[in-house]
Amino acid sequence: MNLKPWKLTLLAALSVSGTAALAQNTTGAQKSIDLERYSEARASLLKQGSSSEASYELGRLYQMRDMPDSAAYYFNRIPLNQKDATSLVAAGRAALAQGKTAEAEAQFDNAVKASKGKNAQVYTMIAQAYAESDVKDITKALTYVDAAQKLNKSGKDDPALMIARGDIYLKSETGGGEAMNSYERATLADPNNVKAYVRKGQLNMRARTYNEAKTNFDKAISLDPNYAPAYNALAETYYFAGRYDDALAQFQKYSSLAEKSLLLMPSMHPSCTSLRNILRH
């Protein structure tokens, strides 16, 4: 299946100009990344200097842009401390970004040891690292998901973990069912989780169940009318369903909310050329 839902679909990842008001902190930068406002996130994080939090998010941002060396640079900018699980996760992500899977696994295992295997958040961070990577073998990644779930005593799923679980399963050709189950669990745990509804819709779209996809994207938009990726995904849904006027309308909404960027090259997305031609007319 090889769907990478954390990557841009119709627009390029980063523009160096034309950004909106900057996010004021790391949480704001994380939100900007979710909203596909990568220049905004980058500028905000750079203003925060070399803090570990900012470096971590910059590493994620560059990994999403398929710039592994830059991603590794920012992850490695966090001082390595064998007693600090977060720094070890960052070191693992640096290795993972550069395809050094064995080294990444060693650092992740060190992070677990540093937290004495009792911190579900550490396991979740590692699961997210795999979810946002190009690693195709999901076996090791799922062990961290399972470990996080075992530490959950509340009986209620963690939406962030469930989304990571779904994204991991999407790396498998036969993982669509488990991915959808994961996103469903995320929405049950948090009925206001916009990202989970978008993920569900993206899976519906790949299965060509366009009505279900539209339902999920509409739900995401109803929860957050400014969530640009939902309009982008809805535009694709309409496009593949042959509803070109509706596709154009949704893409224009996306363009009004998202960062101003260049369209991807046609070879990177099959619908891009046609949508660009529609926009020209």
C-alpha atoms as one frame of an Amber mdcrd trajectory, in Angstrom:
protein
   0.000   0.000   0.000   2.850   2.367   0.858   0.632   5.315   1.714   2.536
   8.044   3.537  -0.246  10.110   5.075   2.212  12.399   6.836   3.535  13.691
   3.519   2.061  16.375   1.318  -0.084  15.153  -1.542  -0.774  18.076  -3.867
   1.565  20.822  -2.705   5.281  21.019  -2.099   6.456  20.753   1.465   8.150
  24.067   2.055   8.043  27.593   0.698  10.613  30.188   1.711   8.243  33.140
   1.509   4.664  34.205   2.019   4.151  32.707   5.437   1.349  33.724   7.775
   1.702  34.739  11.403   4.288  32.571  13.105   3.436  29.972  15.698   4.625
  31.158  19.073   5.948  27.928  20.607   6.685  24.290  19.890   3.060  23.310
  20.338   2.102  25.954  17.824   4.794  24.711  15.445   3.468  21.163  15.759
   0.036  22.468  14.817   1.550  24.289  11.841   3.134  21.037  10.678  -0.247
  19.302  10.936  -1.770  22.114   8.884   0.944  21.725   6.230   2.307  25.208
   6.969   5.906  24.089   6.919   7.582  27.450   6.402   5.613  28.831   9.318
   6.662  25.930  11.516  10.291  26.177  10.445  10.502  29.921  11.073   8.905
  29.565  14.492  11.216  26.742  15.516  14.338  28.523  14.304  13.392  31.540
  16.414  13.451  29.283  19.469  17.157  28.661  19.036  18.722  25.287  19.747
  16.298  24.049  22.393  15.800  20.301  22.414  12.091  20.682  21.701  12.686
  22.903  18.669  15.467  20.669  17.360  13.235  17.610  17.638  10.415  19.214
  15.642  12.841  20.532  13.033  14.141  17.004  12.633  10.603  15.790  12.027
   9.934  18.581   9.564  12.998  17.827   7.448  12.297  14.113   7.579   8.857
  14.813   6.118  10.551  16.762   3.336  12.730  13.761   2.437  15.869  15.585
   3.556  17.448  12.881   5.756  20.769  14.596   6.357  19.079  17.781   7.591
  16.697  15.714   9.693  19.598  13.836  11.262  21.441  17.100  11.893  18.610
  18.541  13.960  17.866  15.308  15.812  21.561  14.991  16.651  21.675  18.592
  17.835  19.935  17.372  20.986  22.692  16.494  23.498  22.822  12.738  23.946
  22.232  11.644  27.523  22.039   7.958  28.335  19.678   8.765  31.205  17.341
  10.901  29.106  14.910   8.847  27.013  13.927  11.744  24.763  17.504  12.394
  23.646  17.910   8.700  22.899  14.709   8.651  20.850  16.049  11.649  18.919
  19.319   9.797  18.269  17.301   6.828  17.045  15.287   9.054  14.739  18.503
  10.521  13.319  19.733   7.025  12.490  16.345   6.012  11.113  16.241   9.042
   8.820  19.543   7.946   7.287  18.513   4.325   6.864  20.640   3.023   9.746
  17.957   0.710  11.074  20.090  -1.385  13.423  21.603   1.721  15.018  18.140
   3.221  15.406  16.828   0.095  17.119  19.736   0.168  19.567  19.039   3.798
  20.494  15.311   3.132  20.868  16.013   0.181  23.128  18.333   2.406  25.163
  15.483   4.904  25.499  13.246   2.162  26.848  15.943   1.176  29.351  16.397
   4.790  30.423  12.681   4.981  31.220  12.827   1.542  32.862  10.238   0.319
  30.384   7.498   2.041  32.359   6.785   5.141  30.292   4.077   4.683  27.658
   4.935   8.060  26.135   8.450   6.875  25.270   7.035   3.869  23.457   4.567
   6.152  21.668   7.361   8.493  20.544   9.249   5.520  19.121   6.122   4.267
  17.349   5.667   7.723  15.843   9.300   7.675  14.715   8.672   4.503  12.740
   5.356   5.817  11.440   7.086   8.892  10.005   9.994   6.930   8.518  10.528
   4.977   5.302  11.101   1.687   7.118   8.954  -0.942   5.407   9.323  -3.809
   7.909   6.754  -3.067  10.594   7.606  -5.945  12.924   9.875  -4.026  15.312
   7.686  -0.935  15.246   4.648  -2.910  16.376   6.496  -4.231  19.419   6.712
  -0.660  20.727   3.016  -0.107  20.013   2.146  -3.268  21.928   4.375  -2.262
  24.836   2.704   1.145  25.067  -0.718  -0.465  25.071   0.240  -2.846  27.855
   1.175   0.097  30.063  -2.213   1.695  29.532  -4.180   0.940  32.683  -7.131
   3.202  31.889  -8.584   0.898  29.263  -8.968   3.882  26.907  -6.879   4.051
  23.781  -4.362   6.863  23.317  -5.372   8.592  20.033  -1.777   9.557  19.194
  -0.652   5.955  19.604  -3.575   4.679  17.546  -2.780   7.074  14.702   0.862
   5.978  14.779  -0.286   2.347  14.798  -2.452   2.980  11.763   0.329   4.757
   9.907   2.670   1.850  10.653   0.191  -0.690   9.325  -0.164   1.329   6.137
   3.406   0.378   5.311   2.224  -3.201   4.834   0.460  -4.236   1.638  -2.112
  -6.104   3.723  -2.332  -3.628   6.583  -5.317  -1.589   5.467  -7.787  -3.335
   7.755  -5.665  -2.869  10.870  -4.926   0.716   9.861  -8.630   1.528   9.610
  -9.247  -0.243  12.917  -6.556   1.933  14.497  -8.033   5.175  13.185 -11.502
   4.081  14.303 -10.136   3.498  17.785  -8.569   6.957  17.713 -11.919   8.580
  16.902 -13.684   6.524  19.561 -11.140   7.638  22.143 -11.331  11.237  20.926
 -14.406  12.046  18.800 -12.871  15.452  18.013  -9.629  14.096  16.567  -9.490
  15.753  13.154  -6.376  13.944  11.972  -7.922  10.523  12.596 -10.940  11.353
  10.437  -8.669  12.538   7.640  -6.690   9.298   7.877  -9.916   7.278   7.658
 -10.986   9.264   4.622  -7.635   8.718   2.910  -8.035   4.974   3.362 -11.585
   5.143   2.017 -10.305   7.013  -1.000  -7.673   4.388  -1.755 -10.401   1.760
  -1.542 -12.467   3.911  -3.943 -15.299   4.155  -1.443 -15.718   7.827  -2.200
 -18.943   8.403  -0.268 -17.339   7.138   2.920 -14.242   9.226   2.208 -16.366
  12.340   1.773 -18.186  11.614   5.037 -14.921  11.443   6.951 -13.443  14.548
   5.333 -16.676  16.469   5.944 -16.531  15.393   9.583 -12.937  16.638   9.875
 -13.901  19.983   8.348 -16.887  20.328  10.657 -14.550  19.875  13.626 -11.955
  22.317  12.299 -12.941  24.461   9.284  -9.328  25.676   9.039  -7.796  22.202
   8.736  -6.356  22.624   5.257  -5.308  18.985   4.637  -8.958  17.894   4.830
  -9.854  20.167   1.897  -6.853  18.876  -0.018  -7.925  15.274   0.521 -11.535
  16.085  -0.332 -10.368  17.713  -3.583  -8.559  14.500  -4.489 -11.647  12.459
  -3.664 -13.796  14.542  -5.981 -11.114  14.440  -8.655 -10.853  10.659  -8.714
 -14.642  10.403  -8.634 -14.755  12.522 -11.791 -16.384  15.516 -10.093 -13.917
  18.089 -11.392 -15.855  21.251 -10.524 -16.201  20.083  -6.924 -12.515  19.113
  -6.910 -11.577  22.596  -8.050 -13.764  24.248  -5.401 -12.213  22.210  -2.590
  -8.700  22.710  -3.904  -9.280  26.458  -3.950 -10.390  26.275  -0.297  -7.253
  24.326   0.470  -5.115  26.892  -1.338  -6.714  29.716   0.621  -5.822  28.065
   3.924  -2.566  26.271   3.242   0.888  27.664   2.779   1.565  29.180  -0.623
   3.826  26.685  -2.337   4.657  25.282  -5.737   2.647  22.354  -7.028   4.401
  19.021  -6.963   5.861  17.708 -10.180   3.341  15.526 -12.060   5.492  12.432
 -11.583   5.067  12.785  -7.819   1.290  12.817  -7.865  -0.933  11.607 -10.724
  -3.701  14.124 -10.158  -1.430  17.150  -9.969  -1.202  17.926 -13.696  -4.945
  17.830 -14.212  -5.687  19.935 -11.153  -3.081  22.459 -12.205  -4.654  22.641
 -15.664  -8.097  23.104 -14.092  -6.735  25.975 -12.010  -5.331  27.644 -15.121
  -8.788  27.801 -16.637
